[in-house]
XYZ file of C-alpha atoms in Angstrom:
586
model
C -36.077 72.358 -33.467
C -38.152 69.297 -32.799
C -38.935 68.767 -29.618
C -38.515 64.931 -28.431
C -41.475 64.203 -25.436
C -40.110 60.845 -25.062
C -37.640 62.414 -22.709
C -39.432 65.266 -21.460
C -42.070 65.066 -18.098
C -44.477 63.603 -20.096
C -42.928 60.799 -21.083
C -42.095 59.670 -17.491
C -45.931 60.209 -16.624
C -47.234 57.920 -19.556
C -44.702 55.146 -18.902
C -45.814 55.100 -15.075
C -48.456 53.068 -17.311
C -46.021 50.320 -18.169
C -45.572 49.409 -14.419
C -46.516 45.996 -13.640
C -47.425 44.166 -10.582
C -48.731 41.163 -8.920
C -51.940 40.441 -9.240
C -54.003 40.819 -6.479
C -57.438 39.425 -7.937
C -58.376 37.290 -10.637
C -60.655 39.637 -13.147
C -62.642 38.592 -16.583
C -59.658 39.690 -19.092
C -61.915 42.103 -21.193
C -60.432 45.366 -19.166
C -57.191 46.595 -21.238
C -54.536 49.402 -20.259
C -53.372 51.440 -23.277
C -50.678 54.889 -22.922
C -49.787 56.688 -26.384
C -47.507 59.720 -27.193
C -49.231 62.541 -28.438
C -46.350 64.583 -31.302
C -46.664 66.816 -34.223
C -44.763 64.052 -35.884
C -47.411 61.848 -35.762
C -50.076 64.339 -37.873
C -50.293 63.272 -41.583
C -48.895 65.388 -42.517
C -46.213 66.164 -40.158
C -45.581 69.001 -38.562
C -42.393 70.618 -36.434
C -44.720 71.182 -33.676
C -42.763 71.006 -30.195
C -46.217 70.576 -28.574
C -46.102 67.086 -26.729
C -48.513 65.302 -24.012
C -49.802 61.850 -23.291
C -53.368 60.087 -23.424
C -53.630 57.061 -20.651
C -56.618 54.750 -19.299
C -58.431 51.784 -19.265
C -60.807 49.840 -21.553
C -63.810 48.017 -20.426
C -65.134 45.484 -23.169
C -67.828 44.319 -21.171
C -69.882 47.533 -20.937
C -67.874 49.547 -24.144
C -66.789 51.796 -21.368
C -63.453 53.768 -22.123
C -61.621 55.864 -19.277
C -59.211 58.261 -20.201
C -56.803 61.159 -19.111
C -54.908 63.632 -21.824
C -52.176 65.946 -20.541
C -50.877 68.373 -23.335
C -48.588 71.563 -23.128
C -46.363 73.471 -25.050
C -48.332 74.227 -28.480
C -47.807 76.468 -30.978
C -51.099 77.794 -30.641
C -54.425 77.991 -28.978
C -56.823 74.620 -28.770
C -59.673 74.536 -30.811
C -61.380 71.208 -30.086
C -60.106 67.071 -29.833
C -61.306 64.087 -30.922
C -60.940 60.359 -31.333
C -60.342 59.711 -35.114
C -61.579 56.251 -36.909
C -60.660 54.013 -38.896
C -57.151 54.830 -39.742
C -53.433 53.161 -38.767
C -50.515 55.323 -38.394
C -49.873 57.539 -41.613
C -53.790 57.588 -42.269
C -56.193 60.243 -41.274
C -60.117 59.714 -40.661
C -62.667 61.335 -39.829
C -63.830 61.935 -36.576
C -65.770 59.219 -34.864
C -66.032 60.375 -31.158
C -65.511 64.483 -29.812
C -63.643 64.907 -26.713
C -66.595 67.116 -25.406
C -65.038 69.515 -23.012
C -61.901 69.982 -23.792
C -60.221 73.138 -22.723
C -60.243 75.133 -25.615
C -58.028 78.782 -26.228
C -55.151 77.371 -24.100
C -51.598 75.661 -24.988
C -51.511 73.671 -21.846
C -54.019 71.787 -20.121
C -55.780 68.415 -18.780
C -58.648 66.890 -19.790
C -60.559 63.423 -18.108
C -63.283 61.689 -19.687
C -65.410 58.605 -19.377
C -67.512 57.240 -22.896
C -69.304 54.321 -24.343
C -68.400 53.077 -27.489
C -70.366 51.754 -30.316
C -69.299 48.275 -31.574
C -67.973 49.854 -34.436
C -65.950 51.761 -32.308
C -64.648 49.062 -30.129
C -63.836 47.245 -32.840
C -62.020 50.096 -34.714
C -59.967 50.472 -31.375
C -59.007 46.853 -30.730
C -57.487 46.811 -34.592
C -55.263 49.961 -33.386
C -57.264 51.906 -35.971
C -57.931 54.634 -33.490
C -56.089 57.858 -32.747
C -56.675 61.314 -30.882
C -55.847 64.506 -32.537
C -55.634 67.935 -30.714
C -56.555 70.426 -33.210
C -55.066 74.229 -32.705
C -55.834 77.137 -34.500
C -52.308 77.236 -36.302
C -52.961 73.628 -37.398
C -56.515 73.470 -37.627
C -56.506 69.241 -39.137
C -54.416 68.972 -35.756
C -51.013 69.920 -34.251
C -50.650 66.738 -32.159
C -51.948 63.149 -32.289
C -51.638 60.265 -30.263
C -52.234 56.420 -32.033
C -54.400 54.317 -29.248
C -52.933 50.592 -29.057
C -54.497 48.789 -26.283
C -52.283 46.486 -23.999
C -52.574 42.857 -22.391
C -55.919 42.189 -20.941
C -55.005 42.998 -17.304
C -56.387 41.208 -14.692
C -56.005 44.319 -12.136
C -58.345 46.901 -14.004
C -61.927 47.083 -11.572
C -64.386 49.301 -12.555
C -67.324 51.076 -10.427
C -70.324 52.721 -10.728
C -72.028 54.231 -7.497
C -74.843 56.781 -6.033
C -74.589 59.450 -3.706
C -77.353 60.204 -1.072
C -78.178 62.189 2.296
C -79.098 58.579 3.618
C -75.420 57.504 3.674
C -73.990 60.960 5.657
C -72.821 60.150 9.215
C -75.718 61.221 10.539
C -78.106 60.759 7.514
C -79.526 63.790 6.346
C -82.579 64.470 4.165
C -80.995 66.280 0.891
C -83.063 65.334 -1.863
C -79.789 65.505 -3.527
C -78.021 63.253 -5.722
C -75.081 62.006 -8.104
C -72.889 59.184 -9.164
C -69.780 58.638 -9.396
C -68.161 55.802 -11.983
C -65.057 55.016 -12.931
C -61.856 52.838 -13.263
C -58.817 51.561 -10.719
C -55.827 50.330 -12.321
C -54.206 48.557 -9.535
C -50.806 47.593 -11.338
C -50.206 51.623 -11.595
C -52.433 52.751 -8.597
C -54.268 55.362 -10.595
C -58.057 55.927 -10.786
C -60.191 57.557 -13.725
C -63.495 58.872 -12.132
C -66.515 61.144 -13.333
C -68.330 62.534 -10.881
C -72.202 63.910 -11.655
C -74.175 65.531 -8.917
C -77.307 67.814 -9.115
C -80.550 69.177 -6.145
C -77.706 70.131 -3.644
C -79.827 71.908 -1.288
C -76.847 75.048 -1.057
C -73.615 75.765 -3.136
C -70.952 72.964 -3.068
C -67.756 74.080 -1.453
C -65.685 71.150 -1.863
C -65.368 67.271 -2.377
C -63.031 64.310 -1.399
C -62.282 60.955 -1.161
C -62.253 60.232 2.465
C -60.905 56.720 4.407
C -60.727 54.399 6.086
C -64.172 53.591 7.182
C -67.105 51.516 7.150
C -70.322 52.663 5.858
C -71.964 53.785 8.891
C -68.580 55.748 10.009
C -66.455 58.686 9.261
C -62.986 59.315 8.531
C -60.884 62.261 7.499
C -60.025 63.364 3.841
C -57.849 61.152 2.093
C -57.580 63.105 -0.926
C -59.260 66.398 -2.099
C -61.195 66.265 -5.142
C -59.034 69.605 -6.603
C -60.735 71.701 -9.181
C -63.983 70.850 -7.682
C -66.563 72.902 -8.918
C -67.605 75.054 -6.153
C -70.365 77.551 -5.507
C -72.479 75.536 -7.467
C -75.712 73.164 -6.702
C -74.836 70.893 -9.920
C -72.336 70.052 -12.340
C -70.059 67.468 -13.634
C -66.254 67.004 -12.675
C -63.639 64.687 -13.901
C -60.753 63.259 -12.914
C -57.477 61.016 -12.395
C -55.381 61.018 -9.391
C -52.645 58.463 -8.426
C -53.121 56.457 -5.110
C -50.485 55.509 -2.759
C -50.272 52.555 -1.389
C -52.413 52.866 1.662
C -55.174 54.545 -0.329
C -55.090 51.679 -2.560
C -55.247 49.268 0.842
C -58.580 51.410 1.950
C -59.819 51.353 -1.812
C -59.736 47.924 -2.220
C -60.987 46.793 0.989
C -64.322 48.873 0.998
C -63.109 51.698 2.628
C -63.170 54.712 1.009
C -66.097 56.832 0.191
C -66.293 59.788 -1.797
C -68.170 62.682 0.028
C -69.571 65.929 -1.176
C -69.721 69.377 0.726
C -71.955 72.301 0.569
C -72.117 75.536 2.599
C -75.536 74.174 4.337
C -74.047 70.888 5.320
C -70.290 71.666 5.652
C -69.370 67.928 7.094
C -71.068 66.756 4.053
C -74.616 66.692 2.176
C -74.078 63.101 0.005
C -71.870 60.595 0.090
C -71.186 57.100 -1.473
C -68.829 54.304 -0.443
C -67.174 53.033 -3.572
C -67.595 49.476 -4.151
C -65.767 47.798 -7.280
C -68.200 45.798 -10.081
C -67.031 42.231 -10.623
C -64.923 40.198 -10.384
C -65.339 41.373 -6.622
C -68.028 39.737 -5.034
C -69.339 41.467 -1.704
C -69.215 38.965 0.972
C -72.390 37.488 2.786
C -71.988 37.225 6.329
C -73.962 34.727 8.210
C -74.474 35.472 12.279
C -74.537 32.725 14.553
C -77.723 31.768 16.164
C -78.604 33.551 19.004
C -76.753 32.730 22.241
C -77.711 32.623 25.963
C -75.256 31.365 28.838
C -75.100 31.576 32.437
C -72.989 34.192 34.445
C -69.239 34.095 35.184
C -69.131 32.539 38.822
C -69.113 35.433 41.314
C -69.643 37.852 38.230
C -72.748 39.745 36.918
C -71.723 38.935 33.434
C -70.063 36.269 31.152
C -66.855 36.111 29.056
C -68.546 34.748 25.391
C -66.988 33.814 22.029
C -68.758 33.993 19.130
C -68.216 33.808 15.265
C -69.864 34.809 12.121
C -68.954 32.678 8.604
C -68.860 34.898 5.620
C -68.191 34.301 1.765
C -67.371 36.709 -0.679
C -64.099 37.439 -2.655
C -61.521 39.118 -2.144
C -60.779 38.894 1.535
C -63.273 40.542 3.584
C -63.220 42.676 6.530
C -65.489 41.979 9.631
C -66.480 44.129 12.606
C -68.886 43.491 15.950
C -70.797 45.853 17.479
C -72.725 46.240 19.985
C -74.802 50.377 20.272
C -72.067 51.211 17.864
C -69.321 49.960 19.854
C -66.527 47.759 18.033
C -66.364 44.789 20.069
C -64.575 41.186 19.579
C -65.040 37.582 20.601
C -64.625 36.847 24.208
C -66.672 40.464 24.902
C -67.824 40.450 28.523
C -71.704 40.929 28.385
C -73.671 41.699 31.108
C -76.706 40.083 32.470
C -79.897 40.378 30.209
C -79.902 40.076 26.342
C -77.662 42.207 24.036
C -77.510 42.992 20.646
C -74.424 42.265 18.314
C -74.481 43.791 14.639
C -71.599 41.693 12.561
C -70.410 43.873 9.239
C -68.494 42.252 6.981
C -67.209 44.589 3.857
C -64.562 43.947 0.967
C -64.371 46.271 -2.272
C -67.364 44.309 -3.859
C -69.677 45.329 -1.037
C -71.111 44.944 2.552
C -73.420 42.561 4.186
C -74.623 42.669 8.109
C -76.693 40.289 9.865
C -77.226 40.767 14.425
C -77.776 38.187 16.892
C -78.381 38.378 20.395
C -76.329 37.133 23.593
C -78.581 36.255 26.488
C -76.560 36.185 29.668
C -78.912 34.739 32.850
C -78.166 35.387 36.195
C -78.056 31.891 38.268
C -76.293 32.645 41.091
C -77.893 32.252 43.930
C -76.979 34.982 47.170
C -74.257 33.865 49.612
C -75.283 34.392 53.128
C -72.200 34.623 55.439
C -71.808 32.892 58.850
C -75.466 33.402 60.084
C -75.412 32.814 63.778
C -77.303 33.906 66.955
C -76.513 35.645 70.479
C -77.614 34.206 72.717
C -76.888 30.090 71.434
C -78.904 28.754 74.562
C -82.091 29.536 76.519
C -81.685 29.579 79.972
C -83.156 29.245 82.924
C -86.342 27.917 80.888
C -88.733 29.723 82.631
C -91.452 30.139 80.136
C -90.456 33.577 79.628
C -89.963 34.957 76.140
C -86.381 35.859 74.932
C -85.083 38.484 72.175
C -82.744 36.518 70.392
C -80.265 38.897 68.093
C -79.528 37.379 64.257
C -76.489 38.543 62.809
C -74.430 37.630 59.896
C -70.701 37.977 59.678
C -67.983 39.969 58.450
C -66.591 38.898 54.722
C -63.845 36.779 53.170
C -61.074 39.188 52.199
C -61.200 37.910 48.872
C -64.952 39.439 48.325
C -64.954 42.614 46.423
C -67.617 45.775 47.350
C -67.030 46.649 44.070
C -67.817 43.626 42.153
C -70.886 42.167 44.797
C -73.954 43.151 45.682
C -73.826 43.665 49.525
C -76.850 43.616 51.887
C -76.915 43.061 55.730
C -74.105 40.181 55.126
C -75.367 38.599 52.620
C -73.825 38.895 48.703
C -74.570 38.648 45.220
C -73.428 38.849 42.314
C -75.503 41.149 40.811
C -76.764 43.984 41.473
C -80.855 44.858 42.798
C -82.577 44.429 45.520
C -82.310 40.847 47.898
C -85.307 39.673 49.640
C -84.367 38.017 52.666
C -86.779 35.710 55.049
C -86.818 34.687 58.554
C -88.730 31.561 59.822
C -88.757 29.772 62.757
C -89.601 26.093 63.664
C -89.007 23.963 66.781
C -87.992 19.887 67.346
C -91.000 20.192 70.105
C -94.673 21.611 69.809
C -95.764 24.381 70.674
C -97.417 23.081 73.334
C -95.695 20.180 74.745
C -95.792 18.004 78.043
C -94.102 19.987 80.521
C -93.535 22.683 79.206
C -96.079 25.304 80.689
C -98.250 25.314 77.255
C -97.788 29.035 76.955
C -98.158 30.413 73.284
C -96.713 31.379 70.706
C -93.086 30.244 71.414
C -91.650 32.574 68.957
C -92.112 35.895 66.798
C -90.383 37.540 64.701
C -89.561 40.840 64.664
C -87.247 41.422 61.768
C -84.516 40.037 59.857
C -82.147 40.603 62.685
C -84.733 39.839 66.057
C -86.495 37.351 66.990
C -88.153 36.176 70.030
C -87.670 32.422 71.524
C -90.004 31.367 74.502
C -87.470 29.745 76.866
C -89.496 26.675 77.848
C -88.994 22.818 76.782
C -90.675 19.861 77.785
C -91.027 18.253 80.722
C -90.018 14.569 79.204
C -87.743 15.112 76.181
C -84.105 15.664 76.108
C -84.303 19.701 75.493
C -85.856 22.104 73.147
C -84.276 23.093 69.643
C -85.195 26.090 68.027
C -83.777 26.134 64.083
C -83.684 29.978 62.682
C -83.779 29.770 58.953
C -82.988 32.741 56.643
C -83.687 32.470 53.129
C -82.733 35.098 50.254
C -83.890 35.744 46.880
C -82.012 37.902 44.511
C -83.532 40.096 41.461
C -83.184 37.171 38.950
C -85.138 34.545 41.893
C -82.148 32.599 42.780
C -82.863 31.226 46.200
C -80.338 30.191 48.852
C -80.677 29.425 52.877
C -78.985 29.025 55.993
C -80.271 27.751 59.195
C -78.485 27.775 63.068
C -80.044 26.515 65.958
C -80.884 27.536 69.688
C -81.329 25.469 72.241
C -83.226 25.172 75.629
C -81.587 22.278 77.416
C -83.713 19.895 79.431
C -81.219 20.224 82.633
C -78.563 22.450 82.988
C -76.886 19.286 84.588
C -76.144 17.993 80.832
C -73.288 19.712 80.802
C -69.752 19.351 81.617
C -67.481 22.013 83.455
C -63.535 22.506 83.216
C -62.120 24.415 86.449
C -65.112 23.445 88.538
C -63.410 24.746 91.665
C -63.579 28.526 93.038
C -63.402 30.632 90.664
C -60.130 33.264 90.790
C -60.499 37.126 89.103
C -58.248 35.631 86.021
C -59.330 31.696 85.991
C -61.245 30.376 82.789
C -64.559 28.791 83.814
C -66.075 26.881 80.952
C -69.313 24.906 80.565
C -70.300 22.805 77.882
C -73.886 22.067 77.131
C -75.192 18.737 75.503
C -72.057 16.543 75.962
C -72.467 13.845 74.790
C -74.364 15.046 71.409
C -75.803 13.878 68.447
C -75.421 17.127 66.832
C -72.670 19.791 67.964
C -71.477 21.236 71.640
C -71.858 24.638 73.146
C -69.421 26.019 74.730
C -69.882 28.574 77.181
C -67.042 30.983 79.324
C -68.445 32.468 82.256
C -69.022 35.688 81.872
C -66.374 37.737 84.004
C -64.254 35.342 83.589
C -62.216 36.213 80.708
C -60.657 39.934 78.903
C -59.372 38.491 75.427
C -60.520 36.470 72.707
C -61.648 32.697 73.412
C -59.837 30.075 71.077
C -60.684 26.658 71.023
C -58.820 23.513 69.010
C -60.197 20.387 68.938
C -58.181 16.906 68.594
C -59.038 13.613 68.000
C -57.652 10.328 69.933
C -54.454 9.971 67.672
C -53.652 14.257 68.324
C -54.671 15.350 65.061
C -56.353 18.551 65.262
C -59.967 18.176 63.597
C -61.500 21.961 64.086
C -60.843 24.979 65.665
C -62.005 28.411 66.120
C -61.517 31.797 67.199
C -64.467 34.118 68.909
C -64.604 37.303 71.217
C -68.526 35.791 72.302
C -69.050 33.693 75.378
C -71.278 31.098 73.288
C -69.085 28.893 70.834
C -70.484 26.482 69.091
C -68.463 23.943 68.064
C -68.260 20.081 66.797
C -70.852 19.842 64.151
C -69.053 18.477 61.112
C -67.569 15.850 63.369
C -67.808 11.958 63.491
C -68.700 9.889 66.644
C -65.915 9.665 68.289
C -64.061 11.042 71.145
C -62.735 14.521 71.207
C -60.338 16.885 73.694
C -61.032 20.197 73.560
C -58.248 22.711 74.376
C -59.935 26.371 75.461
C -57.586 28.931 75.624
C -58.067 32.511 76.509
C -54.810 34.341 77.469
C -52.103 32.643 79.289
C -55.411 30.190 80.677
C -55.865 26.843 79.080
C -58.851 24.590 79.788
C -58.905 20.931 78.766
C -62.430 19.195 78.328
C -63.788 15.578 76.892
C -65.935 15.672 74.513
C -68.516 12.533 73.216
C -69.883 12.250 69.777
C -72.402 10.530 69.508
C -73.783 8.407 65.963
């Protein structure tokens, strides 16, 4: 009893071949699907054969190049050889104008995939459907099956490859003197591929091979599918094959990201390897880095937020990665201070293009010195005598971050390295003035925290100044300064008291010195006078407070953002409030 294939397994395999979908890029239309039946009842003559099987592929008329697959099974008897017959229609034979070289021979079931160039003649012969494939067996020796070859619609989703395998493209390179290729064809409307693979100088046996995704180039990824059938303990050979994707294999295929990788005993994670790349129409993209960037650091940061873009070209839509020492980064990547290097990959099936720029990030922050201030604030009596005058710094905003800042003796940056910080002295009067004794020097420093003020003015001036300036440099040679001021009055008598009466054990004696003042007013609680904190608010004539402040020392210094005008200053320490006048002077 015949035997119909058209409803058997093999049928439903070869019209998988018929399935059509949407384009997804435009292609030369020289690249043509074809699927035919192989039956007895196609011999001439025919036969009652119940043998059955399909040939499917792809034909390239660009390069001549023919990819194929045959599936047979269920013959009468054992294969003896196959070929591609020419020129002859259906109901002719020919002779034979191409051998399937390879074919599994002494079997009645078996696969076969094969990649040849045609002649012209050829190609011409198979255009005019005056091809066919005949299996021969040794009960029909002029052939027990045989399959007519009509080619189908130029397809526009047919992309064909040709690629080389190397040690250079392992993850980590290798040096196998090694090689191969691998070519083939995709046909995207059914999802299957036709590939040959060649390889030969492994440097130990091969024990296996696979297609492996997604990744880029210079990245692995695990096994996507296993090349099966392989051949294995081997250092050369030749292995053929079609395989049906699924979808997201066909997503990785397309895109770039699939590479083919070989295996051998002496490298087991892989001695060659190729990334397959499609021929045209794909065009690998060109990516074009921006020029090279430099910016200043995030305020308070030792780093900057910076976007950035690459253009690329190429066709179909491309893929594009950053990297910086092999991290993937993206655009608004915090850099740090000094120059970095960004690598920019952009791949698509056609191909892969990189180009690197730089991102220069410069520290211009200066340091931030914090509430720089002195104990003692005044020199007194001014007896010529030298006095060690402590600098200090104070405490930080809560909003300041160890973490983030560079911290040194009270003074911040925003980077980290070491901060050079200065002292220098210099005085409203000379050094040797009228009056004043003319003892020498009137100051020395001893470190960035010391200092020694000679507490002498002159005789005929209004009182001595002494302005401390400390000046930092960070790593990068940003520069700030801040300056405060002691004083030597001329006469204690510039000064005005609240409470000038006898003193009680809890009553809040305070002077102030230089009232009226250009410049600020020192306030000074006598010492014994006081057990808590001294606060002092100022007000202005219309009883708007204008400054205030808070300070466990017996020197505040107070007034020196203030306009000429006149001022009450409320002192309050405890349940004891003092109430004093003060002038400012233009």
């Amino acid at each position: 009893m015949k035997k119909n294939y058209l409803n058997s397994p093999w049928r439903v395999r070869c019209l998988l071949f018929l399935i059509v979908s949407c384009s997804i890029l435009k292609a030369r239309a020289d690249r043509f699907p074809f699927i035919a039946i192989y039956s007895g009842a196609n011999e001439v003559p025919a036969n009652a054969s119940t043998g059955g099987g399909g040939i499917i592929g792809v034909y390239d008329d660009a390069t001549n190049t023919i990819y194929y697959n045959i599936a047979f099974g269920g013959l009468s008897a054992a294969t003896t050889a196959a070929h591609f017959h020419a020129p002859a229609g259906p109901g002719v034979n020919a002779g034979v104008t191409l051998a399937h070289v390879g074919f599994p021979t002494g079997v009645t079931t078996g696969n076969y995939t094969k990649i040849d160039v045609f002649t012209d003649a050829q190609e011409t012969n198979l255009k005019a459907g005056l091809m066919y494939s005949n299996i021969h067996t040794s009960a029909f020796p002029g052939g027990e099956i045989r399959a007519q070859i009509v080619l189908g619609a130029a397809s526009t989703e047919i992309y064909t490859f040709k690629r080389t395998y190397s040690g250079a493209n392992e993850v980590p390179a290798n040096a196998s003197t090694a090689t191969g290729t691998i070519m083939g064809a995709y046909n995207a409307a059914i999802n299957r591929i036709f590939y040959s693979i060649e390889f030969s100088g492994l440097s130990a046996n091969a024990i296996a091979a696979h297609f492996h995704a997604p990744a880029m180039p210079d990245t692995t990824a695990p096994v996507t599918l296993g090349n099966a059938g392989f051949p294995t303990g081997v250092t050369s050979g030749v292995y053929r094959r079609t395989n049906v994707f699924n979808d997201v294999q066909e997503k990785y295929l397309l895109a770039g990201l699939m590479y083919s990788n070989i295996h051998t005993t002496l490298f087991p994670g892989g001695e060659i390897r190729t990334q397959i790349f499609f021929d045209a129409p794909f065009v690998a993209p060109v990516v074009t880095c921006p020029a090279n960037i430099t910016v200043s650091n995030d305020a308070g940061l030792c780093s900057a937020s910076v976007a950035f873009e690459a253009t690329v070209t190429g066709s179909p839509d491309y893929f594009i990665t950053y990297k910086v020492d092999g991290k993937v980064i993206f655009p608004g990547y915090i850099f740090p201070v000094g120059t970095t290097t960004v690598k920019a990959t952009a791949i698509n099936g056609g191909g892969i293009s990189t180009c690197s720029f730089t991102v220069t990030v410069n520290d211009t922050e200066a340091p931030q010195i914090y509430d720089l201030k002195t104990d003692p604030v005044v020199l007194w009596p001014a007896n010529g005598k030298m006095r060690i005058i402590k600098v200090t710094t104070g405490t930080f905003a809560d909003t300041l971050s160890a973490d983030t800042l560079n911290i040194i003796d009270g003074v911040t940056d925003n980077c980290p390295g070491p901060i050079n910080c200065v002292l220098s002295v210099i005085s409203n009067e000379p050094v040797n003035g009228v009056g004043d004794g003319n003892t020498s020097p009137d100051w020395e420093i001893i470190n960035n925290h010391i200092v020694k003020l000679r507490a002498e003015r002159s005789g005929t001036g209004t009182g001595r100044v002494y302005t401390i300036t400390m000046r930092c440099t960070d790593l990068a040679g940003n520069t700030s300064e801040e300056t405060t001021t002691v004083t030597v009055p001329h006469d204690m008598s510039v000064k005005s008291s609240a409470n000038p009466g006898r003193l009680g054990e809890n009553t809040l004696a305070v002077s102030v010195y230089n009232n009226p003042t250009k410049n600020y007013f020192t306030l000074s609680v006598e010492p014994g006078t006081r057990s808590e904190n001294v606060s002092v608010r100022l007000f202005d004539m219309t009883g708007r407070m204008v400054e205030a402040a808070n300070s466990s020392s017996q020197i505040i210094r107070v007034g020196s953002t203030l306009g000429a005008g006149i001022y009450m200053a409320e002192i309050r320490s405890g349940d004891k409030v003092s109430l004093m006048k003060l002038i400012k002077l233009e």
